[in-house]
Tab-separated table of N, CA and C in Angstrom:
chain	number	residue	atom	x	y	z
A	79	MET	N	0.688	-1.405	0.120
A	79	MET	CA	0.036	0.294	-0.044
A	79	MET	C	0.460	1.169	0.093
A	80	THR	N	0.678	2.480	-0.702
A	80	THR	CA	1.219	3.163	-0.989
A	80	THR	C	0.665	4.493	0.534
A	81	GLY	N	-0.223	4.312	0.794
A	81	GLY	CA	-0.570	5.264	1.848
A	81	GLY	C	-1.769	5.738	1.604
A	82	PHE	N	-2.422	6.906	2.780
A	82	PHE	CA	-3.671	7.195	3.376
A	82	PHE	C	-3.990	8.394	1.808
A	83	LYS	N	-5.286	8.149	1.465
A	83	LYS	CA	-5.596	9.403	0.454
A	83	LYS	C	-7.175	9.725	1.087
A	84	ASP	N	-7.348	10.798	1.483
A	84	ASP	CA	-8.403	11.449	2.224
A	84	ASP	C	-9.962	11.471	1.313
A	85	MET	N	-10.921	11.267	1.583
A	85	MET	CA	-12.038	11.348	0.540
A	85	MET	C	-12.482	12.921	0.739
A	86	THR	N	-13.329	12.940	-0.329
A	86	THR	CA	-13.744	14.756	-0.247
A	86	THR	C	-14.871	14.592	0.510
A	87	GLY	N	-15.482	13.545	0.635
A	87	GLY	CA	-17.030	13.577	1.370
A	87	GLY	C	-17.800	12.397	1.055
A	88	VAL	N	-18.818	12.321	1.443
A	88	VAL	CA	-19.654	10.723	1.805
A	88	VAL	C	-19.883	10.008	0.484
A	89	PRO	N	-20.067	10.990	-0.591
A	89	PRO	CA	-20.423	10.809	-2.002
A	89	PRO	C	-19.221	9.936	-2.561
A	90	GLU	N	-18.267	10.414	-2.528
A	90	GLU	CA	-16.641	9.731	-2.763
A	90	GLU	C	-16.622	8.602	-2.052
A	91	PHE	N	-16.749	8.593	-0.879
A	91	PHE	CA	-16.813	7.359	0.180
A	91	PHE	C	-17.524	6.137	-0.274
A	92	LEU	N	-19.100	6.434	-0.517
A	92	LEU	CA	-19.924	5.735	-0.969
A	92	LEU	C	-19.221	4.770	-2.253
A	93	ALA	N	-18.729	5.759	-3.264
A	93	ALA	CA	-18.317	5.468	-4.732
A	93	ALA	C	-17.014	4.174	-4.332
A	94	HIS	N	-16.502	4.545	-3.485
A	94	HIS	CA	-15.359	3.438	-3.036
A	94	HIS	C	-15.885	2.241	-2.473
A	95	ALA	N	-16.713	2.418	-1.314
A	95	ALA	CA	-17.024	1.417	-0.387
A	95	ALA	C	-18.148	0.233	-1.553
A	96	ILE	N	-18.784	0.725	-2.461
A	96	ILE	CA	-19.734	0.162	-3.269
A	96	ILE	C	-18.909	-0.516	-4.289
A	97	THR	N	-17.888	0.018	-4.795
A	97	THR	CA	-16.363	-1.040	-5.357
A	97	THR	C	-16.016	-1.867	-4.885
A	98	LEU	N	-15.598	-1.580	-3.671
A	98	LEU	CA	-14.996	-2.494	-3.141
A	98	LEU	C	-15.486	-3.670	-2.347
A	99	GLU	N	-16.620	-3.510	-2.402
A	99	GLU	CA	-17.215	-4.425	-1.857
A	99	GLU	C	-18.236	-5.526	-2.952
A	100	GLN	N	-18.110	-4.708	-4.326
A	100	GLN	CA	-18.448	-5.479	-5.522
A	100	GLN	C	-17.147	-6.370	-5.705
A	101	GLU	N	-16.161	-6.002	-5.477
A	101	GLU	CA	-14.846	-6.675	-6.077
A	101	GLU	C	-14.645	-7.555	-4.757
A	102	ALA	N	-14.982	-7.575	-3.820
A	102	ALA	CA	-14.923	-8.525	-2.795
A	102	ALA	C	-15.568	-9.492	-2.940
A	103	ALA	N	-16.808	-9.203	-3.222
A	103	ALA	CA	-17.903	-10.329	-3.367
A	103	ALA	C	-17.447	-11.098	-4.586
A	104	VAL	N	-16.998	-10.610	-5.698
A	104	VAL	CA	-16.706	-11.510	-6.962
A	104	VAL	C	-15.455	-12.614	-7.027
A	105	ARG	N	-14.428	-11.739	-6.288
A	105	ARG	CA	-13.322	-12.521	-5.520
A	105	ARG	C	-13.446	-13.775	-4.794
A	106	PHE	N	-14.648	-13.508	-3.593
A	106	PHE	CA	-15.005	-14.920	-2.615
A	106	PHE	C	-15.554	-16.047	-4.114
A	107	ASP	N	-16.036	-15.296	-4.818
A	107	ASP	CA	-16.636	-16.585	-5.715
A	107	ASP	C	-16.035	-17.122	-6.461
A	108	GLU	N	-14.529	-16.144	-6.896
A	108	GLU	CA	-13.540	-16.672	-7.847
A	108	GLU	C	-13.062	-18.070	-6.716
A	109	LEU	N	-12.289	-17.623	-5.555
A	109	LEU	CA	-11.982	-18.368	-5.018
A	109	LEU	C	-12.654	-19.576	-4.771
A	110	ALA	N	-13.736	-19.525	-4.308
A	110	ALA	CA	-15.011	-21.011	-3.891
A	110	ALA	C	-15.009	-21.500	-5.410
A	111	ASP	N	-15.070	-20.898	-6.157
A	111	ASP	CA	-15.253	-21.938	-8.074
A	111	ASP	C	-13.994	-22.579	-8.029
A	112	MET	N	-12.835	-21.719	-7.919
A	112	MET	CA	-11.483	-22.761	-7.912
A	112	MET	C	-11.422	-23.750	-7.124
A	113	LEU	N	-11.554	-23.735	-5.890
A	113	LEU	CA	-11.474	-24.764	-4.979
A	113	LEU	C	-12.765	-25.684	-5.378
A	114	GLU	N	-13.784	-25.447	-5.971
A	114	GLU	CA	-14.661	-26.434	-6.105
A	114	GLU	C	-14.614	-27.377	-7.317
A	115	VAL	N	-13.974	-26.557	-8.727
A	115	VAL	CA	-13.436	-27.199	-9.642
A	115	VAL	C	-12.266	-28.048	-9.333
A	116	HIS	N	-11.201	-27.573	-8.683
A	116	HIS	CA	-9.997	-28.187	-8.552
A	116	HIS	C	-9.871	-29.270	-7.511
A	117	ASN	N	-10.580	-28.788	-6.123
A	117	ASN	CA	-10.188	-29.834	-4.990
A	117	ASN	C	-11.415	-29.846	-4.390
A	118	ASN	N	-12.345	-29.581	-4.639
A	118	ASN	CA	-13.506	-30.421	-4.086
A	118	ASN	C	-13.592	-29.891	-2.510
A	119	HIS	N	-12.712	-29.110	-1.963
A	119	HIS	CA	-12.803	-28.907	-0.509
A	119	HIS	C	-14.332	-28.192	0.022
A	120	LYS	N	-15.501	-29.018	0.071
A	120	LYS	CA	-16.628	-28.344	0.589
A	120	LYS	C	-16.586	-27.367	1.595
A	121	GLY	N	-16.144	-27.350	2.360
A	121	GLY	CA	-16.329	-26.738	3.956
A	121	GLY	C	-15.655	-25.216	3.261
A	122	VAL	N	-14.627	-25.216	2.991
A	122	VAL	CA	-13.686	-23.874	2.372
A	122	VAL	C	-14.767	-23.395	1.166
A	123	VAL	N	-15.170	-23.844	0.520
A	123	VAL	CA	-15.929	-23.555	-0.364
A	123	VAL	C	-16.983	-23.068	-0.188
A	124	GLU	N	-18.010	-23.324	1.090
A	124	GLU	CA	-18.797	-22.962	1.406
A	124	GLU	C	-18.769	-22.055	2.238
A	125	LEU	N	-17.754	-21.813	3.119
A	125	LEU	CA	-16.730	-20.224	3.685
A	125	LEU	C	-17.141	-19.049	2.629
A	126	PHE	N	-16.641	-19.541	1.563
A	126	PHE	CA	-16.323	-18.592	0.442
A	126	PHE	C	-17.533	-17.985	0.003
A	127	ARG	N	-18.495	-19.230	0.114
A	127	ARG	CA	-19.849	-18.629	-0.598
A	127	ARG	C	-20.415	-17.955	0.266
A	128	LYS	N	-20.171	-18.352	1.751
A	128	LYS	CA	-21.009	-17.148	2.613
A	128	LYS	C	-19.801	-16.024	2.628
A	129	MET	N	-18.783	-15.799	2.899
A	129	MET	CA	-18.246	-14.307	2.747
A	129	MET	C	-18.805	-13.904	1.322
A	130	ALA	N	-19.133	-14.452	0.294
A	130	ALA	CA	-19.373	-13.203	-0.900
A	130	ALA	C	-20.801	-13.185	-0.890
A	131	HIS	N	-21.622	-13.794	0.131
A	131	HIS	CA	-22.906	-13.712	0.536
A	131	HIS	C	-22.547	-12.046	1.539
A	132	PHE	N	-21.964	-12.295	2.301
A	132	PHE	CA	-21.548	-11.257	3.270
A	132	PHE	C	-21.140	-10.051	2.599
A	133	SER	N	-20.195	-10.063	1.563
A	133	SER	CA	-19.785	-8.817	0.756
A	133	SER	C	-21.263	-8.345	0.155
A	134	ARG	N	-21.897	-9.157	-0.415
A	134	ARG	CA	-23.166	-8.557	-1.371
A	134	ARG	C	-24.111	-8.213	-0.452
A	135	LEU	N	-24.037	-8.367	1.423
A	135	LEU	CA	-24.905	-7.657	2.161
A	135	LEU	C	-24.181	-6.174	2.196
A	136	HIS	N	-22.705	-6.030	2.559
A	136	HIS	CA	-22.369	-5.309	2.791
A	136	HIS	C	-22.417	-3.915	1.829
A	137	LEU	N	-22.466	-4.632	0.501
A	137	LEU	CA	-22.303	-3.798	-0.986
A	137	LEU	C	-24.240	-3.075	-0.599
A	138	ALA	N	-25.390	-4.109	-0.313
A	138	ALA	CA	-26.224	-3.960	-0.356
A	138	ALA	C	-26.283	-2.298	0.846
A	139	GLU	N	-25.763	-2.127	2.097
A	139	GLU	CA	-26.059	-1.477	2.892
A	139	GLU	C	-25.104	0.011	2.374
A	140	ALA	N	-24.132	-0.159	1.562
A	140	ALA	CA	-23.747	0.992	0.742
A	140	ALA	C	-24.577	1.385	0.039
A	141	LYS	N	-25.114	0.727	-0.566
A	141	LYS	CA	-26.093	1.381	-1.456
A	141	LYS	C	-27.436	1.911	-1.011
A	142	ASP	N	-27.868	1.213	0.022
A	142	ASP	CA	-28.683	1.949	0.750
A	142	ASP	C	-28.218	3.501	1.225
A	143	MET	N	-27.164	3.487	1.902
A	143	MET	CA	-26.446	4.521	2.514
A	143	MET	C	-26.826	5.823	1.157
A	144	ALA	N	-26.422	5.096	0.176
A	144	ALA	CA	-26.268	5.759	-1.241
A	144	ALA	C	-27.065	6.426	-1.728
A	145	GLU	N	-28.582	6.189	-1.308
A	145	GLU	CA	-30.189	6.328	-1.763
A	145	GLU	C	-30.086	7.689	-1.336
A	146	GLY	N	-30.236	8.706	-2.727
A	146	GLY	CA	-30.638	10.120	-2.431
A	146	GLY	C	-29.218	10.980	-2.258
A	147	ILE	N	-28.064	10.277	-2.656
A	147	ILE	CA	-26.673	10.979	-2.896
A	147	ILE	C	-26.393	10.875	-4.047
A	148	ALA	N	-26.000	11.996	-4.577
A	148	ALA	CA	-25.043	11.833	-6.035
A	148	ALA	C	-23.867	10.990	-5.680
A	149	VAL	N	-23.875	9.570	-6.049
A	149	VAL	CA	-22.514	9.206	-5.714
A	149	VAL	C	-21.761	9.456	-7.283
A	150	PRO	N	-20.736	9.733	-6.815
A	150	PRO	CA	-19.829	9.724	-8.406
A	150	PRO	C	-19.429	8.920	-8.981
A	151	LYS	N	-19.511	8.252	-10.423
A	151	LYS	CA	-19.008	7.467	-11.023
A	151	LYS	C	-17.377	7.530	-11.688
A	152	LEU	N	-16.291	6.865	-10.704
A	152	LEU	CA	-15.156	7.389	-10.878
A	152	LEU	C	-14.792	6.408	-11.885
A	153	ALA	N	-13.883	6.883	-12.529
A	153	ALA	CA	-13.321	6.144	-13.465
A	153	ALA	C	-11.710	5.522	-12.707
A	154	PRO	N	-11.080	4.429	-12.912
A	154	PRO	CA	-10.568	3.729	-12.607
A	154	PRO	C	-8.850	4.535	-11.819
A	155	TRP	N	-8.926	5.531	-12.705
A	155	TRP	CA	-7.840	6.130	-12.241
A	155	TRP	C	-8.114	7.163	-11.170
A	156	GLU	N	-9.443	7.734	-11.213
A	156	GLU	CA	-9.815	8.614	-10.279
A	156	GLU	C	-10.047	7.984	-8.902
A	157	PHE	N	-9.903	6.541	-8.449
A	157	PHE	CA	-10.413	6.261	-6.983
A	157	PHE	C	-8.723	6.397	-6.034
A	158	LYS	N	-9.461	6.606	-4.932
A	158	LYS	CA	-8.213	6.841	-4.322
A	158	LYS	C	-7.974	5.550	-3.204
A	159	TRP	N	-7.523	4.634	-3.842
A	159	TRP	CA	-7.272	3.253	-3.161
A	159	TRP	C	-5.971	3.690	-2.729
A	160	PRO	N	-5.225	2.893	-1.609
A	160	PRO	CA	-3.988	3.360	-1.037
A	160	PRO	C	-2.663	2.372	-1.918
A	161	GLY	N	-3.201	1.789	-2.800
A	161	GLY	CA	-2.459	1.180	-3.741
A	161	GLY	C	-3.102	1.401	-5.426
A	162	GLU	N	-2.796	0.521	-6.062
A	162	GLU	CA	-2.701	0.400	-7.301
A	162	GLU	C	-4.489	0.264	-7.804
A	163	GLU	N	-5.195	-0.835	-6.950
A	163	GLU	CA	-6.352	-1.013	-7.139
A	163	GLU	C	-7.020	-1.284	-5.860
A	164	SER	N	-8.559	-1.730	-5.656
A	164	SER	CA	-8.920	-2.032	-4.691
A	164	SER	C	-8.630	-2.609	-4.000
A	165	PRO	N	-8.618	-2.711	-2.563
A	165	PRO	CA	-7.995	-2.976	-1.503
A	165	PRO	C	-8.397	-4.700	-1.528
A	166	GLU	N	-9.461	-4.945	-1.918
A	166	GLU	CA	-10.104	-6.349	-1.893
A	166	GLU	C	-10.114	-7.042	-3.360
A	167	SER	N	-9.474	-6.460	-4.185
A	167	SER	CA	-9.820	-6.916	-5.437
A	167	SER	C	-8.839	-8.633	-5.195
A	168	GLY	N	-7.929	-8.693	-4.586
A	168	GLY	CA	-6.928	-9.506	-4.724
A	168	GLY	C	-5.782	-9.669	-5.275
A	169	ALA	N	-5.315	-10.779	-4.907
A	169	ALA	CA	-4.093	-11.211	-6.012
A	169	ALA	C	-4.420	-12.429	-6.742
A	170	ILE	N	-5.155	-12.465	-7.432
A	170	ILE	CA	-5.698	-13.829	-8.008
A	170	ILE	C	-4.911	-14.201	-8.895
A	171	GLU	N	-3.887	-13.573	-9.238
A	171	GLU	CA	-2.515	-14.290	-9.747
A	171	GLU	C	-1.975	-15.322	-9.093
A	172	ASP	N	-1.967	-15.090	-7.793
A	172	ASP	CA	-1.098	-16.111	-6.780
A	172	ASP	C	-2.085	-17.236	-6.472
A	173	ALA	N	-3.314	-17.170	-7.150
A	173	ALA	CA	-4.174	-18.330	-7.352
A	173	ALA	C	-3.550	-19.931	-8.094
A	174	HIS	N	-3.619	-20.820	-7.398
A	174	HIS	CA	-3.215	-22.198	-8.733
A	174	HIS	C	-4.039	-23.118	-8.627
A	175	TYR	N	-3.964	-24.045	-9.408
A	175	TYR	CA	-5.127	-25.367	-9.559
A	175	TYR	C	-5.448	-26.272	-8.818
A	176	LEU	N	-3.732	-26.152	-8.047
A	176	LEU	CA	-3.351	-27.291	-7.067
A	176	LEU	C	-3.553	-26.103	-5.458
A	177	MET	N	-4.094	-25.494	-5.682
A	177	MET	CA	-3.953	-24.564	-4.192
A	177	MET	C	-4.706	-25.198	-3.654
A	178	THR	N	-4.584	-25.161	-2.019
A	178	THR	CA	-4.901	-25.999	-1.051
A	178	THR	C	-5.799	-25.184	-0.344
A	179	PRO	N	-6.783	-25.279	0.602
A	179	PRO	CA	-7.523	-24.348	1.412
A	179	PRO	C	-6.700	-23.656	1.750
A	180	HIS	N	-5.302	-24.122	2.734
A	180	HIS	CA	-4.413	-22.921	2.931
A	180	HIS	C	-4.248	-21.951	2.245
A	181	HIS	N	-3.909	-22.477	1.195
A	181	HIS	CA	-3.603	-20.966	0.145
A	181	HIS	C	-4.807	-20.211	-0.029
A	182	ALA	N	-6.026	-20.945	-0.198
A	182	ALA	CA	-7.158	-19.853	-0.756
A	182	ALA	C	-7.553	-19.119	0.446
A	183	LEU	N	-7.541	-19.514	1.704
A	183	LEU	CA	-7.591	-18.608	2.952
A	183	LEU	C	-6.762	-17.869	3.197
A	184	SER	N	-5.510	-18.017	2.796
A	184	SER	CA	-4.525	-16.974	3.327
A	184	SER	C	-4.634	-15.714	2.122
A	185	LEU	N	-5.068	-16.273	0.637
A	185	LEU	CA	-5.249	-15.064	-0.356
A	185	LEU	C	-6.576	-14.258	0.332
A	186	ALA	N	-7.989	-15.102	0.621
A	186	ALA	CA	-8.863	-14.158	0.600
A	186	ALA	C	-8.785	-13.485	2.330
A	187	LEU	N	-7.710	-13.788	3.478
A	187	LEU	CA	-7.130	-13.139	4.404
A	187	LEU	C	-6.460	-12.056	4.167
A	188	ALA	N	-5.796	-11.887	3.120
A	188	ALA	CA	-4.719	-10.885	2.898
A	188	ALA	C	-5.805	-9.474	1.939
A	189	SER	N	-7.020	-10.146	1.258
A	189	SER	CA	-7.704	-8.916	0.732
A	189	SER	C	-8.709	-8.470	1.952
A	190	GLU	N	-9.032	-9.346	2.666
A	190	GLU	CA	-9.965	-8.562	3.584
A	190	GLU	C	-9.115	-7.667	4.423
A	191	THR	N	-7.992	-8.344	4.992
A	191	THR	CA	-7.044	-6.972	5.928
A	191	THR	C	-6.587	-6.164	5.113
A	192	ARG	N	-6.494	-6.224	4.065
A	192	ARG	CA	-6.307	-4.905	3.568
A	192	ARG	C	-7.541	-4.198	3.423
A	193	GLY	N	-8.928	-4.595	3.042
A	193	GLY	CA	-10.252	-3.994	3.026
A	193	GLY	C	-10.273	-3.102	4.756
A	194	PHE	N	-9.996	-4.014	5.726
A	194	PHE	CA	-9.979	-3.362	6.966
A	194	PHE	C	-9.225	-2.421	7.086
A	195	ASP	N	-7.833	-2.093	6.407
A	195	ASP	CA	-7.334	-1.303	6.875
A	195	ASP	C	-7.675	-0.037	5.762
A	196	PHE	N	-7.568	-0.110	4.746
A	196	PHE	CA	-8.461	0.679	4.123
A	196	PHE	C	-9.689	1.378	4.639
A	197	TYR	N	-10.425	0.967	5.315
A	197	TYR	CA	-11.572	1.834	6.095
A	197	TYR	C	-10.986	2.128	7.350
A	198	GLN	N	-10.467	1.203	8.051
A	198	GLN	CA	-9.723	2.070	9.389
A	198	GLN	C	-8.940	2.895	9.436
A	199	SER	N	-8.010	2.885	8.356
A	199	SER	CA	-7.407	4.268	7.715
A	199	SER	C	-8.578	5.614	7.554
A	200	LEU	N	-9.481	5.476	6.778
A	200	LEU	CA	-10.278	6.244	6.764
A	200	LEU	C	-10.829	7.032	7.849
A	201	ALA	N	-11.259	5.622	8.598
A	201	ALA	CA	-12.173	5.961	10.102
A	201	ALA	C	-11.141	6.591	11.235
A	202	ASP	N	-9.735	6.567	10.786
A	202	ASP	CA	-8.897	7.123	11.918
A	202	ASP	C	-8.358	8.739	11.292
A	203	LYS	N	-8.597	9.033	9.912
A	203	LYS	CA	-7.773	10.188	9.403
A	203	LYS	C	-8.543	11.003	8.876
A	204	ALA	N	-9.419	10.625	8.341
A	204	ALA	CA	-10.649	11.219	7.373
A	204	ALA	C	-10.803	12.707	7.720
A	205	ALA	N	-10.951	13.709	6.862
A	205	ALA	CA	-11.321	14.873	7.649
A	205	ALA	C	-12.929	15.098	7.831
A	206	ASP	N	-13.628	14.598	6.909
A	206	ASP	CA	-15.355	14.702	7.393
A	206	ASP	C	-15.753	13.734	8.298
A	207	ALA	N	-16.262	14.294	9.426
A	207	ALA	CA	-16.480	13.552	10.786
A	207	ALA	C	-17.828	12.153	10.055
A	208	ASP	N	-18.538	12.218	8.704
A	208	ASP	CA	-19.037	11.862	8.432
A	208	ASP	C	-18.735	10.337	7.863
A	209	VAL	N	-17.642	10.662	7.053
A	209	VAL	CA	-16.933	9.670	6.438
A	209	VAL	C	-16.265	9.076	7.877
A	210	ARG	N	-15.598	9.775	8.656
A	210	ARG	CA	-15.205	8.552	9.274
A	210	ARG	C	-16.450	7.964	10.139
A	211	ARG	N	-17.324	8.314	10.483
A	211	ARG	CA	-18.178	7.200	11.258
A	211	ARG	C	-18.399	6.153	10.310
A	212	MET	N	-18.726	6.457	8.847
A	212	MET	CA	-19.403	5.284	7.952
A	212	MET	C	-17.805	4.385	7.853
A	213	ALA	N	-16.651	4.982	7.856
A	213	ALA	CA	-15.972	4.176	7.695
A	213	ALA	C	-15.508	3.344	8.827
A	214	GLN	N	-15.405	3.409	9.919
A	214	GLN	CA	-15.744	2.814	11.113
A	214	GLN	C	-16.520	1.420	11.229
A	215	GLU	N	-18.116	1.921	10.389
A	215	GLU	CA	-18.957	0.971	10.736
A	215	GLU	C	-18.375	-0.453	9.705
A	216	PHE	N	-17.962	-0.070	8.342
A	216	PHE	CA	-17.208	-0.659	7.576
A	216	PHE	C	-16.056	-1.707	8.280
A	217	ALA	N	-15.347	-0.976	8.516
A	217	ALA	CA	-14.105	-0.955	9.303
A	217	ALA	C	-14.267	-2.366	10.419
A	218	ASP	N	-15.716	-2.241	11.001
A	218	ASP	CA	-16.150	-3.071	12.220
A	218	ASP	C	-16.185	-4.323	11.437
A	219	GLU	N	-17.075	-4.149	10.339
A	219	GLU	CA	-17.726	-5.157	9.529
A	219	GLU	C	-16.454	-6.509	9.271
A	220	GLU	N	-15.221	-5.423	8.585
A	220	GLU	CA	-14.379	-6.316	7.927
A	220	GLU	C	-13.556	-6.613	9.017
A	221	ALA	N	-13.816	-5.958	10.176
A	221	ALA	CA	-12.830	-7.074	11.272
A	221	ALA	C	-13.446	-8.419	11.565
A	222	ASP	N	-14.683	-8.654	11.550
A	222	ASP	CA	-15.249	-9.665	11.640
A	222	ASP	C	-14.836	-10.725	10.898
A	223	HIS	N	-15.288	-10.309	9.513
A	223	HIS	CA	-14.592	-11.236	8.185
A	223	HIS	C	-13.298	-11.591	8.554
A	224	VAL	N	-12.011	-10.662	8.795
A	224	VAL	CA	-10.645	-10.992	9.418
A	224	VAL	C	-10.754	-12.159	10.236
A	225	ALA	N	-11.184	-12.114	11.170
A	225	ALA	CA	-11.284	-12.938	12.519
A	225	ALA	C	-11.869	-14.139	11.922
A	226	THR	N	-12.855	-14.403	11.319
A	226	THR	CA	-13.272	-15.363	10.565
A	226	THR	C	-12.174	-16.184	10.111
A	227	LEU	N	-11.737	-15.668	8.806
A	227	LEU	CA	-10.585	-16.184	7.888
A	227	LEU	C	-9.695	-16.527	9.023
A	228	LYS	N	-8.843	-16.068	10.003
A	228	LYS	CA	-7.909	-16.275	10.754
A	228	LYS	C	-8.439	-17.998	11.409
A	229	GLU	N	-9.333	-17.455	12.039
A	229	GLU	CA	-9.982	-18.880	12.458
A	229	GLU	C	-9.939	-19.593	11.589
A	230	TRP	N	-10.498	-19.727	10.551
A	230	TRP	CA	-10.669	-21.066	9.501
A	230	TRP	C	-8.987	-21.409	8.954
A	231	LEU	N	-8.181	-20.342	8.818
A	231	LEU	CA	-6.732	-20.528	8.309
A	231	LEU	C	-6.100	-21.520	9.436
A	232	GLY	N	-6.287	-21.494	10.523
A	232	GLY	CA	-5.714	-22.265	11.506
A	232	GLY	C	-6.094	-23.634	11.693
A	233	ARG	N	-7.263	-23.820	10.864
A	233	ARG	CA	-7.911	-25.259	10.430
A	233	ARG	C	-6.901	-26.427	9.505
A	234	TYR	N	-6.020	-25.209	8.813
A	234	TYR	CA	-5.623	-25.886	7.856
A	234	TYR	C	-3.692	-25.417	7.594
A	235	PRO	N	-3.181	-26.859	8.049
A	235	PRO	CA	-1.541	-26.032	7.886
A	235	PRO	C	-0.928	-25.816	6.941
A	236	THR	N	0.020	-25.271	6.892
A	236	THR	CA	0.675	-24.611	5.910
A	236	THR	C	1.472	-26.142	5.091
A	237	PRO	N	1.008	-26.210	3.834
A	237	PRO	CA	1.169	-27.459	3.033
A	237	PRO	C	2.627	-27.612	2.857
A	238	ASP	N	3.318	-28.741	2.702
A	238	ASP	CA	4.840	-28.366	2.466
A	238	ASP	C	5.224	-28.279	1.067
A	239	ALA	N	6.523	-28.114	1.169
A	239	ALA	CA	6.972	-26.967	-0.298
A	239	ALA	C	6.777	-27.773	-1.699
A	240	ALA	N	6.304	-29.227	-1.449
A	240	ALA	CA	5.883	-29.833	-2.705
A	240	ALA	C	4.440	-29.581	-3.004
A	241	TRP	N	3.985	-29.175	-2.558
A	241	TRP	CA	2.493	-29.136	-2.615
A	241	TRP	C	2.109	-28.742	-4.354
A	242	ALA	N	2.875	-27.956	-5.025
A	242	ALA	CA	2.356	-28.046	-6.303
A	242	ALA	C	2.789	-29.064	-7.500
A	243	GLU	N	3.483	-29.950	-7.055
A	243	GLU	CA	4.121	-30.548	-7.845
A	243	GLU	C	3.071	-31.573	-8.563
A	244	ASP	N	2.904	-31.561	-10.042
A	244	ASP	CA	2.008	-32.092	-10.391
A	244	ASP	C	2.369	-33.179	-11.495
A	245	MET	N	2.656	-34.134	-11.607
A	245	MET	CA	3.109	-35.377	-12.334
A	245	MET	C	2.339	-35.201	-13.413
A	246	ASP	N	1.365	-34.992	-13.649
A	246	ASP	CA	0.565	-34.822	-14.787
A	246	ASP	C	-0.152	-33.355	-15.079
A	247	PRO	N	0.702	-32.882	-15.788
A	247	PRO	CA	-0.026	-31.105	-15.400
A	247	PRO	C	-0.880	-30.986	-16.519
A	248	PRO	N	-1.926	-29.990	-16.300
A	248	PRO	CA	-2.587	-29.581	-17.296
A	248	PRO	C	-1.858	-29.049	-18.897
A	249	VAL	N	-2.196	-29.706	-19.933
A	249	VAL	CA	-1.501	-29.046	-21.343
A	249	VAL	C	-2.571	-28.170	-21.993
A	250	SER	N	-1.735	-27.204	-22.272
A	250	SER	CA	-3.148	-26.516	-23.173
A	250	SER	C	-2.379	-26.654	-24.812
A	251	VAL	N	-3.663	-26.587	-25.682
A	251	VAL	CA	-3.171	-26.839	-27.061
A	251	VAL	C	-3.264	-25.355	-27.764
A	252	ASP	N	-2.185	-25.747	-28.467
A	252	ASP	CA	-2.319	-23.986	-28.966
A	252	ASP	C	-3.001	-24.200	-30.636
């Protein structure tokens, strides 16, 4: 992350929250799909589906808050993320067809932690009191997600170094 960037007010905050939560839901669904197709770890798949549902609930909450507010449509370069992308967009390029629940949970935890950090930073530093209040509500919900993922991660030990070895890897036909 490159650092804190303040919001101009509630409309801009909501534009960020709506985008962040949309991307979080998509990412949880992608992780669930990957595990379902390649490893069939039913419990973790169900957790990711539930986390996607929670992100959609969070999205609905942000949209409800935006009712009657002129929320700006931001171009990708206009977002004030602490890095180049939405904090919860995740590093899907780190996903692997042989990833274990431990790997998938680690990816999800990193995304949710970045989301928490984003909201908490605004809650702590934003100039606008309403942005601080709303950001704290979102940070509290993200903290619950982080705690859930940490608890689940504890159920799956780090795999050995040869976890990605595949004696018969997929072959692409050009």
